[in-house]
XYZ file of C-alpha atoms in Angstrom:
730
model
C -18.998 23.424 -12.906
C -22.385 24.934 -11.886
C -22.958 25.955 -15.488
C -22.195 22.417 -16.597
C -24.736 20.952 -14.147
C -27.366 23.473 -15.295
C -26.770 22.554 -18.924
C -27.095 18.832 -18.210
C -30.365 19.327 -16.353
C -31.726 21.532 -19.149
C -30.961 18.881 -21.755
C -32.580 16.252 -19.566
C -35.834 18.236 -19.398
C -35.997 18.483 -23.187
C -35.203 14.825 -23.817
C -38.125 12.402 -24.048
C -36.004 9.486 -22.891
C -37.526 7.662 -19.942
C -33.983 7.028 -18.681
C -33.141 10.691 -18.308
C -36.418 11.321 -16.487
C -35.443 8.756 -13.870
C -35.710 10.190 -10.374
C -32.955 8.101 -8.766
C -31.431 9.780 -5.730
C -28.134 8.923 -4.042
C -27.399 10.135 -0.513
C -23.984 9.778 1.095
C -22.007 10.955 4.111
C -18.257 11.385 3.548
C -15.810 11.153 6.458
C -12.076 11.206 7.126
C -10.964 7.572 7.267
C -8.732 8.041 10.294
C -10.631 10.548 12.450
C -14.145 9.661 11.190
C -14.967 13.363 11.182
C -17.292 14.616 8.387
C -15.582 16.153 5.356
C -17.203 19.258 3.844
C -16.421 20.286 0.264
C -15.892 16.809 -1.222
C -16.815 16.663 -4.917
C -19.144 13.736 -5.626
C -20.027 13.169 -9.256
C -20.981 10.496 -11.761
C -18.456 9.776 -14.490
C -18.786 10.337 -17.411
C -22.181 12.096 -17.119
C -20.678 14.655 -14.674
C -23.868 14.864 -12.592
C -22.849 15.767 -9.090
C -22.566 18.063 -6.107
C -20.355 18.813 -3.095
C -20.780 17.753 0.533
C -22.098 20.272 3.057
C -20.628 21.176 6.452
C -21.880 17.833 7.845
C -20.163 15.902 5.069
C -23.514 15.004 3.463
C -24.700 15.320 -0.117
C -27.663 14.183 -2.217
C -27.416 13.683 -5.989
C -30.667 13.617 -7.944
C -31.766 12.678 -11.477
C -29.337 9.789 -11.751
C -29.839 7.673 -14.922
C -30.833 4.017 -14.701
C -28.162 1.339 -14.904
C -24.668 0.877 -13.540
C -22.974 4.178 -12.645
C -19.509 5.063 -11.341
C -19.465 7.641 -8.551
C -16.220 9.517 -7.909
C -15.298 11.121 -4.573
C -12.576 13.757 -4.880
C -11.012 16.370 -2.616
C -7.633 18.066 -2.417
C -5.558 16.397 0.277
C -7.360 13.046 -0.055
C -6.979 10.070 -2.348
C -9.673 9.828 -5.002
C -12.170 7.014 -4.407
C -14.660 5.357 -6.771
C -17.895 3.501 -6.044
C -19.889 1.523 -8.624
C -23.653 1.124 -8.064
C -26.598 -0.052 -10.124
C -29.684 2.188 -10.187
C -32.392 1.999 -9.074
C -30.910 0.987 -5.731
C -32.423 -1.911 -3.842
C -32.849 0.253 -0.775
C -33.166 3.964 -0.185
C -30.590 4.650 2.504
C -27.712 7.010 3.259
C -24.354 5.523 2.290
C -21.122 6.254 4.172
C -17.732 6.683 2.482
C -14.346 7.231 4.161
C -11.538 9.016 2.313
C -7.879 8.431 3.103
C -5.736 11.508 3.637
C -2.934 12.270 1.200
C -0.914 15.433 0.542
C -0.973 14.615 -3.144
C -3.823 15.965 -5.246
C -5.775 12.997 -6.602
C -2.664 10.804 -6.429
C -2.416 8.441 -3.473
C 0.976 7.403 -2.166
C 0.807 4.416 0.198
C 4.547 3.731 0.285
C 6.925 6.666 0.594
C 10.266 5.597 -0.849
C 12.367 8.251 0.870
C 11.438 7.061 4.387
C 11.066 3.295 3.647
C 7.591 3.513 5.179
C 4.386 1.688 4.257
C 2.362 4.495 5.792
C 0.279 7.052 4.011
C 2.270 10.238 3.613
C -0.019 12.164 5.967
C 0.909 9.762 8.783
C 4.681 10.205 8.518
C 6.294 12.616 11.003
C 9.104 13.475 8.584
C 8.039 16.412 6.423
C 7.944 15.213 2.809
C 6.997 17.318 -0.192
C 5.867 15.488 -3.282
C 5.602 16.541 -6.892
C 2.915 14.301 -8.338
C 2.557 12.872 -11.825
C 0.157 15.598 -12.984
C 2.611 18.385 -12.212
C 5.455 16.348 -13.706
C 3.533 16.141 -16.973
C 3.064 19.903 -16.932
C 6.793 20.563 -16.390
C 7.815 17.957 -18.967
C 6.384 20.078 -21.784
C 8.112 23.204 -20.453
C 11.629 21.775 -20.448
C 11.622 18.193 -21.781
C 15.406 17.814 -21.706
C 15.995 18.005 -17.927
C 14.491 18.617 -14.472
C 15.895 22.120 -13.986
C 12.495 23.790 -14.415
C 10.814 21.239 -12.158
C 13.051 22.096 -9.204
C 13.324 25.833 -9.896
C 9.599 26.244 -9.274
C 9.639 24.550 -5.853
C 9.560 26.671 -2.708
C 12.851 26.717 -0.817
C 14.841 25.253 -3.735
C 17.171 27.290 -5.920
C 18.898 25.983 -9.044
C 22.235 27.794 -9.154
C 23.939 28.066 -12.545
C 27.730 27.786 -12.126
C 28.967 28.303 -15.694
C 27.737 30.721 -18.319
C 29.166 28.923 -21.330
C 28.491 25.272 -20.364
C 25.300 25.822 -18.374
C 26.306 23.589 -15.429
C 24.152 24.013 -12.331
C 23.569 22.687 -8.812
C 20.605 22.291 -6.449
C 20.454 24.547 -3.392
C 17.981 23.868 -0.586
C 17.238 26.513 2.066
C 20.230 28.665 1.173
C 22.931 25.964 1.387
C 25.344 25.217 -1.451
C 24.548 22.403 -3.856
C 27.125 19.988 -2.397
C 24.883 19.619 0.683
C 21.917 18.313 -1.363
C 21.673 14.612 -2.152
C 20.090 13.623 -5.476
C 18.718 10.082 -5.664
C 16.936 7.974 -8.257
C 14.686 5.313 -6.753
C 16.735 5.585 -3.571
C 20.094 5.053 -5.306
C 22.788 7.816 -5.102
C 23.639 7.986 -8.825
C 24.445 11.683 -9.322
C 27.027 12.651 -6.707
C 30.610 13.894 -6.931
C 31.907 14.660 -10.409
C 28.378 14.342 -11.836
C 26.851 17.023 -9.593
C 27.474 19.972 -11.919
C 25.632 18.288 -14.799
C 23.245 16.039 -12.878
C 19.985 17.996 -13.106
C 20.764 18.860 -16.744
C 20.966 15.165 -17.635
C 17.846 13.804 -15.935
C 14.798 13.868 -18.236
C 11.330 14.064 -16.626
C 9.218 11.886 -18.947
C 9.778 8.574 -17.130
C 9.250 9.963 -13.611
C 6.276 8.881 -11.515
C 6.774 11.433 -8.755
C 9.485 13.387 -6.949
C 9.920 13.312 -3.180
C 11.730 16.184 -1.463
C 12.902 15.995 2.155
C 14.338 19.271 3.478
C 16.734 19.226 6.380
C 19.044 16.484 7.604
C 18.078 12.992 6.401
C 21.030 11.170 7.890
C 19.395 8.064 9.366
C 18.668 6.250 6.114
C 21.028 7.913 3.645
C 24.121 8.917 5.600
C 25.504 12.290 6.502
C 25.701 13.881 3.045
C 22.088 15.045 2.931
C 22.655 18.062 5.191
C 20.366 20.457 3.299
C 18.010 17.690 2.203
C 17.455 15.179 -0.543
C 15.580 14.940 -3.831
C 14.428 11.411 -4.674
C 13.342 10.848 -8.292
C 10.863 7.962 -8.429
C 10.592 6.348 -11.869
C 7.529 4.628 -13.254
C 6.918 0.899 -12.882
C 5.052 -1.366 -15.314
C 1.303 -1.629 -14.804
C -1.187 -4.248 -15.965
C -2.137 -1.872 -18.753
C 0.483 -1.195 -21.422
C 1.766 2.391 -21.627
C 3.442 3.996 -24.618
C 4.205 7.704 -24.743
C 6.357 9.861 -26.986
C 7.177 13.549 -26.922
C 8.490 15.906 -29.593
C 9.613 19.433 -28.725
C 11.405 22.322 -30.395
C 12.068 25.895 -29.305
C 13.220 29.324 -30.398
C 16.803 28.697 -29.253
C 17.093 25.911 -31.860
C 16.619 22.930 -29.559
C 15.109 19.581 -30.488
C 13.927 16.985 -27.971
C 12.676 13.500 -28.825
C 11.780 11.033 -26.099
C 9.809 7.810 -25.757
C 8.616 5.662 -22.860
C 7.224 2.116 -22.913
C 6.058 -0.149 -20.081
C 4.171 -3.415 -19.881
C 3.729 -6.492 -17.715
C 4.063 -9.994 -19.158
C 2.824 -12.398 -16.507
C 5.771 -12.827 -14.146
C 7.910 -10.246 -15.897
C 7.696 -6.542 -16.528
C 9.623 -3.982 -18.543
C 9.963 -0.234 -18.769
C 12.145 1.337 -21.433
C 12.976 5.001 -21.728
C 15.087 6.679 -24.380
C 15.678 10.308 -25.290
C 17.705 12.342 -27.717
C 18.351 16.042 -27.074
C 19.984 18.461 -29.492
C 20.701 22.141 -28.857
C 22.461 24.600 -31.142
C 24.712 27.235 -29.599
C 22.701 30.316 -28.625
C 23.748 33.884 -27.791
C 20.860 35.788 -26.188
C 22.585 39.145 -25.645
C 24.807 39.309 -28.771
C 28.091 39.591 -26.845
C 29.690 36.835 -28.993
C 29.757 34.374 -26.067
C 27.270 31.516 -25.730
C 24.426 31.738 -23.226
C 23.247 28.223 -24.079
C 25.934 25.774 -25.212
C 25.712 23.502 -28.197
C 25.063 19.971 -26.984
C 24.029 16.517 -28.135
C 22.746 13.948 -25.645
C 21.518 10.370 -25.817
C 19.847 8.643 -22.852
C 18.846 4.964 -22.624
C 17.223 3.441 -19.536
C 15.800 -0.128 -19.615
C 14.289 -1.440 -16.382
C 13.482 -5.149 -15.921
C 11.134 -6.643 -13.311
C 10.655 -10.273 -12.319
C 7.768 -11.206 -10.019
C 8.518 -14.538 -8.310
C 5.102 -14.204 -6.699
C 2.885 -11.347 -5.531
C 5.184 -10.742 -2.566
C 8.622 -11.159 -4.141
C 10.133 -8.923 -6.820
C 13.524 -8.502 -8.449
C 14.246 -5.287 -10.319
C 17.355 -4.689 -12.473
C 17.921 -1.382 -14.282
C 20.584 -0.045 -16.618
C 21.253 3.602 -17.383
C 23.468 5.061 -20.075
C 23.915 8.726 -20.927
C 26.288 10.174 -23.510
C 26.674 13.913 -23.958
C 28.869 16.354 -25.874
C 28.550 19.987 -24.744
C 30.424 23.010 -26.133
C 30.200 26.736 -25.456
C 32.323 29.851 -25.464
C 33.169 32.172 -28.339
C 30.357 31.868 -30.877
C 32.811 31.960 -33.776
C 34.911 29.127 -32.326
C 31.898 26.928 -31.584
C 30.742 27.421 -35.179
C 34.187 26.382 -36.435
C 35.637 29.816 -37.247
C 38.904 30.463 -35.410
C 41.541 33.157 -35.827
C 43.952 35.120 -33.624
C 41.127 36.930 -31.836
C 38.601 34.096 -31.559
C 40.110 31.171 -29.640
C 38.140 30.748 -26.382
C 35.900 27.706 -25.952
C 34.835 25.187 -23.316
C 33.892 21.585 -24.066
C 32.242 19.410 -21.457
C 31.877 15.819 -22.622
C 30.570 13.097 -20.326
C 29.724 9.393 -20.364
C 27.532 7.936 -17.647
C 26.875 4.218 -17.098
C 25.146 2.712 -14.096
C 23.415 -0.497 -13.074
C 21.054 -1.037 -10.155
C 19.490 -4.149 -8.647
C 16.780 -4.381 -6.011
C 15.226 -7.463 -4.396
C 12.125 -7.136 -2.238
C 10.346 -9.827 -0.224
C 7.149 -9.274 1.787
C 6.432 -11.923 4.419
C 3.146 -13.119 5.900
C 3.426 -10.718 8.840
C 3.810 -7.785 6.340
C 7.494 -7.359 7.194
C 9.682 -6.542 4.186
C 13.261 -7.515 3.362
C 14.965 -5.254 0.821
C 18.407 -5.831 -0.685
C 19.752 -3.404 -3.244
C 23.025 -2.422 -4.856
C 24.292 -0.147 -7.586
C 27.475 0.622 -9.430
C 28.250 3.670 -11.502
C 30.935 4.959 -13.838
C 31.038 8.617 -14.791
C 33.757 10.012 -17.051
C 33.935 13.701 -17.838
C 36.357 15.802 -19.871
C 36.369 19.584 -19.483
C 38.483 21.124 -22.217
C 39.302 24.798 -22.789
C 41.560 26.369 -25.388
C 44.529 26.440 -22.957
C 43.530 23.844 -20.348
C 41.796 20.518 -19.803
C 40.578 18.501 -16.837
C 39.882 14.810 -17.320
C 38.667 12.403 -14.686
C 36.469 9.421 -13.890
C 34.393 8.568 -10.859
C 33.563 5.031 -9.746
C 30.743 4.811 -7.236
C 29.213 1.887 -5.427
C 26.256 1.411 -3.115
C 24.926 -1.623 -1.294
C 22.220 -1.977 1.327
C 20.179 -4.550 3.204
C 17.199 -3.379 5.259
C 14.340 -5.019 7.110
C 11.002 -3.310 7.725
C 8.801 -4.579 10.592
C 5.271 -3.130 10.815
C 3.327 -3.469 14.049
C -0.085 -2.238 15.128
C 1.299 0.888 16.786
C 4.984 0.791 15.945
C 7.090 0.287 12.810
C 10.802 -0.525 12.688
C 13.436 -0.293 9.969
C 16.867 -1.845 10.490
C 19.636 -1.748 7.948
C 23.253 -1.839 6.906
C 24.709 -0.028 3.906
C 28.043 0.798 2.322
C 28.900 3.683 -0.011
C 32.089 4.168 -2.024
C 33.236 7.163 -4.062
C 36.507 6.874 -5.961
C 37.751 9.664 -8.233
C 40.871 9.519 -10.387
C 42.276 12.257 -12.598
C 43.848 11.439 -15.967
C 45.112 13.339 -18.999
C 47.417 16.303 -18.412
C 48.357 16.147 -14.735
C 49.456 19.499 -13.223
C 52.738 19.867 -11.330
C 50.765 20.105 -8.074
C 49.620 16.489 -8.484
C 46.444 14.552 -9.149
C 43.169 15.434 -7.464
C 42.468 11.764 -6.769
C 40.589 10.754 -3.622
C 38.628 7.807 -2.219
C 35.811 8.062 0.302
C 34.002 5.019 1.647
C 31.491 4.654 4.463
C 29.907 1.719 6.252
C 26.752 2.528 8.179
C 24.342 0.811 10.563
C 20.922 2.374 11.061
C 17.624 1.896 12.847
C 14.412 3.886 12.572
C 11.271 3.658 14.676
C 7.831 5.141 13.951
C 5.487 5.015 16.941
C 1.759 5.803 17.076
C 1.744 7.208 20.596
C -1.939 8.044 20.232
C -4.476 8.604 17.483
C -3.223 12.157 17.094
C 0.455 11.928 18.073
C 3.128 10.056 16.053
C 6.884 10.024 16.717
C 9.678 8.938 14.398
C 13.214 8.587 15.669
C 16.344 7.196 14.109
C 19.948 6.464 14.933
C 22.860 5.846 12.597
C 26.489 4.835 13.128
C 28.960 5.565 10.316
C 32.625 4.627 9.988
C 34.773 5.967 7.144
C 38.010 4.894 5.482
C 39.639 7.985 7.027
C 38.956 6.606 10.536
C 36.109 9.010 11.243
C 33.241 7.724 13.392
C 29.855 9.447 13.496
C 26.782 8.976 15.670
C 23.767 10.549 13.977
C 20.479 10.733 15.916
C 17.281 12.136 14.379
C 13.799 12.826 15.776
C 10.531 13.901 14.120
C 7.120 14.434 15.707
C 3.653 14.740 14.141
C 0.634 16.093 15.999
C -2.777 15.876 14.331
C -4.776 18.537 16.088
C -7.970 17.745 14.144
C -9.005 17.070 10.548
C -8.026 20.635 9.606
C -4.853 21.265 11.615
C -1.595 19.334 11.928
C 1.968 20.150 12.925
C 5.418 18.596 12.527
C 8.796 19.248 14.114
C 12.027 17.419 13.427
C 15.774 17.661 13.664
C 18.987 15.725 13.311
C 22.734 15.689 12.803
C 24.705 15.251 9.607
C 28.170 15.411 8.132
C 29.893 15.856 4.773
C 33.144 14.131 3.788
C 35.761 16.321 2.033
C 35.707 16.194 -1.769
C 37.025 18.464 -4.509
C 33.537 19.012 -5.894
C 31.718 22.217 -5.028
C 30.104 25.164 -6.799
C 33.359 27.124 -6.513
C 35.547 24.393 -8.010
C 32.976 23.722 -10.751
C 32.973 27.408 -11.633
C 36.779 27.301 -11.969
C 36.636 24.071 -14.038
C 38.942 22.603 -11.325
C 41.867 24.690 -12.579
C 44.761 25.395 -10.157
C 43.146 23.473 -7.304
C 45.477 21.632 -4.938
C 44.848 17.981 -3.957
C 43.001 17.215 -0.736
C 45.097 16.620 2.362
C 43.018 14.235 4.484
C 45.521 14.492 7.335
C 44.598 18.161 7.660
C 40.963 18.237 6.504
C 38.053 17.240 8.697
C 34.466 16.372 7.745
C 31.915 19.162 8.013
C 29.316 18.616 10.736
C 25.748 19.914 10.784
C 22.835 20.427 13.173
C 19.404 21.103 11.768
C 15.799 21.571 12.851
C 12.565 22.354 11.024
C 8.947 22.718 12.070
C 5.696 23.352 10.259
C 1.989 23.930 10.762
C -0.548 22.855 8.154
C -4.170 23.959 7.827
C -6.712 22.832 5.248
C -10.426 23.498 4.884
C -13.220 24.189 2.419
C -14.529 27.750 2.192
C -18.113 28.498 1.141
C -18.589 24.739 0.529
C -16.797 25.073 -2.828
C -13.306 26.582 -2.428
C -10.579 24.205 -1.189
C -7.921 26.055 0.816
C -4.699 24.887 2.441
C -1.704 26.687 3.920
C 1.582 25.331 5.213
C 4.010 27.406 7.272
C 7.481 25.913 7.760
C 10.468 27.190 9.777
C 14.040 25.923 9.350
C 17.442 26.423 10.944
C 20.705 24.656 10.027
C 24.256 25.093 11.311
C 27.333 23.723 9.509
C 30.480 23.805 11.608
C 33.997 24.178 10.150
C 32.731 24.181 6.544
C 35.128 23.250 3.766
C 35.846 26.363 1.688
C 37.957 26.830 -1.444
C 40.419 29.617 -0.646
C 43.169 31.255 -2.655
C 46.620 30.271 -1.404
C 48.460 33.436 -0.404
C 50.991 34.773 -2.945
C 50.198 32.020 -5.460
C 47.757 31.353 -8.300
C 46.472 28.200 -6.590
C 43.408 27.348 -4.537
C 43.085 24.888 -1.670
C 40.212 23.454 0.357
C 40.472 24.253 4.052
C 38.253 23.932 7.097
C 37.261 27.448 8.020
C 37.319 28.467 11.667
C 33.646 29.257 11.919
C 30.263 28.103 10.676
C 27.451 28.664 8.212
C 24.029 29.542 9.650
C 20.946 29.370 7.483
C 17.508 30.054 8.881
C 14.181 31.214 7.555
C 10.712 30.065 6.660
C 8.584 28.876 3.758
C 4.914 29.679 3.202
C 2.817 27.627 0.789
C -0.811 28.423 -0.040
C -3.067 26.348 -2.315
C -6.559 27.229 -3.536
C -8.862 25.274 -5.827
C -12.296 26.074 -7.211
C -13.758 23.693 -9.807
C -11.215 23.530 -12.639
C -9.142 26.486 -11.393
C -6.230 26.027 -8.996
C -3.842 28.595 -7.572
C -0.542 28.133 -5.772
C 1.511 30.770 -3.948
C 4.879 30.184 -2.315
C 7.190 32.503 -0.391
C 10.672 31.716 0.936
C 12.618 33.852 3.403
C 16.267 32.797 3.759
C 18.863 34.321 6.039
C 22.122 32.496 5.223
C 25.235 33.881 6.934
C 28.898 32.878 6.897
C 30.471 33.389 10.325
C 34.155 32.974 9.493
C 37.075 34.164 11.629
C 34.867 36.463 13.683
C 33.348 38.173 10.616
C 29.751 37.776 9.445
C 28.965 37.916 5.721
C 25.904 36.931 3.698
C 26.259 33.601 1.921
C 26.919 34.576 -1.731
C 24.204 34.221 -4.363
C 21.439 33.556 -1.857
C 18.242 35.542 -2.284
C 16.643 36.573 0.996
C 13.157 36.744 -0.550
C 11.716 34.480 -3.254
C 8.110 34.360 -4.455
C 6.639 31.826 -6.836
C 3.014 31.733 -7.957
C 1.024 29.591 -10.362
C -2.552 29.810 -11.647
C -3.898 26.916 -13.701
C -7.178 26.142 -15.428
C -7.551 22.476 -16.274
C -10.226 20.314 -17.826
C -9.058 16.787 -17.101
C -7.617 14.988 -20.146
C -8.620 17.889 -22.400
C -7.137 21.335 -21.695
C -4.542 22.908 -19.429
C -3.722 26.629 -19.225
C -1.051 27.860 -16.828
C 0.492 31.192 -15.811
C 3.566 31.455 -13.572
C 5.267 34.314 -11.772
C 8.597 34.450 -9.900
C 10.306 37.140 -7.870
C 13.925 37.018 -6.649
C 15.256 39.697 -4.289
C 18.779 41.199 -4.463
C 21.683 38.840 -3.749
C 25.208 39.390 -2.472
C 28.180 38.484 -4.676
C 31.325 36.856 -3.299
C 33.156 40.120 -4.091
C 30.875 41.993 -1.704
C 28.719 43.661 -4.348
C 24.949 43.467 -4.460
C 22.728 42.535 -7.385
C 19.346 43.913 -8.404
C 16.082 42.052 -7.920
C 14.044 40.686 -10.827
C 10.733 39.176 -11.920
C 10.134 36.257 -14.311
C 6.827 35.324 -15.949
C 5.805 32.328 -17.996
C 2.697 30.832 -19.590
C 1.912 27.446 -21.103
C -0.980 25.535 -22.635
C -1.701 21.950 -23.633
C -4.740 20.794 -25.603
C -5.745 17.200 -26.247
C -6.879 17.009 -29.871
C -7.662 13.322 -29.456
C -7.539 10.990 -26.474
C -4.021 9.932 -27.444
C -2.678 13.134 -29.049
C -2.044 16.560 -27.486
C -0.391 19.783 -28.587
C 1.506 22.079 -26.226
C 3.110 25.506 -26.284
C 5.162 27.230 -23.598
C 6.430 30.802 -23.238
C 9.242 30.770 -20.701
C 10.434 34.090 -19.279
C 8.366 36.065 -21.790
C 9.441 39.298 -20.052
C 12.973 38.446 -21.315
C 14.629 38.920 -17.922
C 18.389 38.503 -18.375
C 21.432 39.252 -16.221
C 23.077 40.922 -19.225
C 20.482 43.722 -18.997
C 22.168 44.973 -15.805
C 25.814 44.651 -16.775
C 28.410 42.890 -18.895
C 28.653 39.119 -18.504
C 32.442 39.191 -18.677
C 35.427 41.495 -18.337
C 38.729 41.447 -20.191
C 38.704 40.532 -23.857
C 37.109 37.865 -26.016
C 40.365 35.869 -26.048
C 40.445 35.441 -22.280
C 37.077 36.408 -20.760
C 36.673 36.677 -16.978
C 33.064 35.798 -16.285
C 30.748 37.492 -13.814
C 29.018 35.457 -11.109
C 25.635 34.246 -12.308
C 22.648 35.349 -10.226
C 19.861 35.627 -12.845
C 18.801 33.873 -16.070
C 21.264 34.235 -18.938
C 19.165 32.839 -21.788
C 16.163 35.215 -21.668
C 12.828 34.580 -23.387
C 12.408 31.170 -25.018
C 9.238 29.744 -26.531
C 8.820 26.044 -27.205
C 6.101 23.904 -28.756
C 5.504 20.291 -29.630
C 3.191 17.339 -29.314
C 2.741 14.294 -27.117
C 1.394 10.868 -28.056
C 0.043 8.473 -25.409
C -1.341 5.003 -25.946
């Protein structure tokens, strides 16, 4: 940036233009909006001329040689929302201006309403710890893996995407060492991907129409019920703006994949529309030449129209439809390609149809209170078919909620009532043991209070009452505290209770394709109960007046009592879910460091997880949980022109369910995107270019090709893949 300023000044000296010789000076003091303390290291520049400087330790800066006429000044700093000021030079008076920036944990992307906490507060003023993945990072990840959000979540500290099937690629989301069934996946606050859909959920959510992603780690029971024991991931989709948006993306890769997607949004007076559609095609791929697929053959079509009606500026109705059709097949490469004989018979098909509809009505009153009514219904049908077995079932899900938000000068309230239903029915070939049908439904009352105790101390507490169709009653309190020490330091601590209703869906049952699993006995099974706490300290500053630096240190501890485990029934070939006499303890910490200098940014994350099963007086490490994980990213970016990125991951040894121990491994990746024109960009991505694969350390299956017995998956199975494509934006 210094070189750029020098070049501009040099050109100005050589130019005879009277305008460029203008000696206009702009002086400004920049402060934190809430604390009114000066902010050092704020970038202040004129767009598009890029004349500028950064504020000193007193938050002051002077910009010289400003051209005559109307100019737009931009104020930018990591951790604060970007602000613009338009002035006409020469100024009428020569004085020092004062600008206040509003804090935000998002880089250059302000969030005034956080969907996951139903709050109208800025994210930096919410005691609940919320991590956000902003639109800029979403765009970067969209070109790495356009077909799903697996890559997006894999690269987040404290989150592990666990693959559960080698041949079909199914996977689940683990947060802080807990199995995927304890993570709740939402879209715009609606629970659309639970139950039977969990194994394929993250593989069927494309990233192109997402505005941001909000991640809450730890129990989030007050607003969403007991299921979010490990945490929740809320996918926030884009809404129509005054300016029309059209974007398309084309991608292909070395594993013979093709991705085509398009997004459109526009407002029409009182109405608005967003429309997203995508088609994804993948040929079967065998990375290690063992004649079994490492990436299945699949075809997917996604359609998502979203309609908005604005009765007035304070009243909105939003109705969305979502349809996803997918055919997925893996197994013996010869069988998938249509060549079968006595030796080559093994395959696995996983076909699914997803249909859902959501409706949301919001009304803001004169006193800024907000009434929100929303409901959703979903139908998910999935057929898992193997050469000697099939499992066919459908899940009907429903969700309804009414909530009322009351903002006051020092205290905010949220009151609400919601109902959730989950009904699964098995069809097709029913085993002699009976259907795996079940129905879970919950009615909940909740209240949440956020209280500004002082300028520096904010408390958020919540209470929820749930009653289930199995006559279970739960009282779920939650408390979070935020202490703003000064403009550089802040700290949060929070904790709460949660629970998980028994279902047949878990990583273990998904891995077994639900074969030989006995039906649930609700007279014998009890809900799992959890207790969780997390705390963090955050520090941010500017070093040497030019280098933005922030570090966040978070500690977590969660206990799940009498967890539901899939165990082999003694002297039989069957498996049954039972409440284990014991608990699961997971504790550890996450460290996140961010640095930024001009166009270069660097991110470093470290996760330490100690997850232990304490069953029947014996302590064992929770299987497939890495104790140490490191993720790092270095990026050079010229806004709207060029982006270069390098990524590095380290995963420490993990314990298998058999008691064995795996090796550790490293993964590296690099990507680039270049805007040829304002509306057209080219991208290329090299994922796992070190070709790290689990097959390098042992066979992926035992037995023979007719009836393979697969190893547990702890590392990538697909190896190095390069992809490239282009993006159009209008």
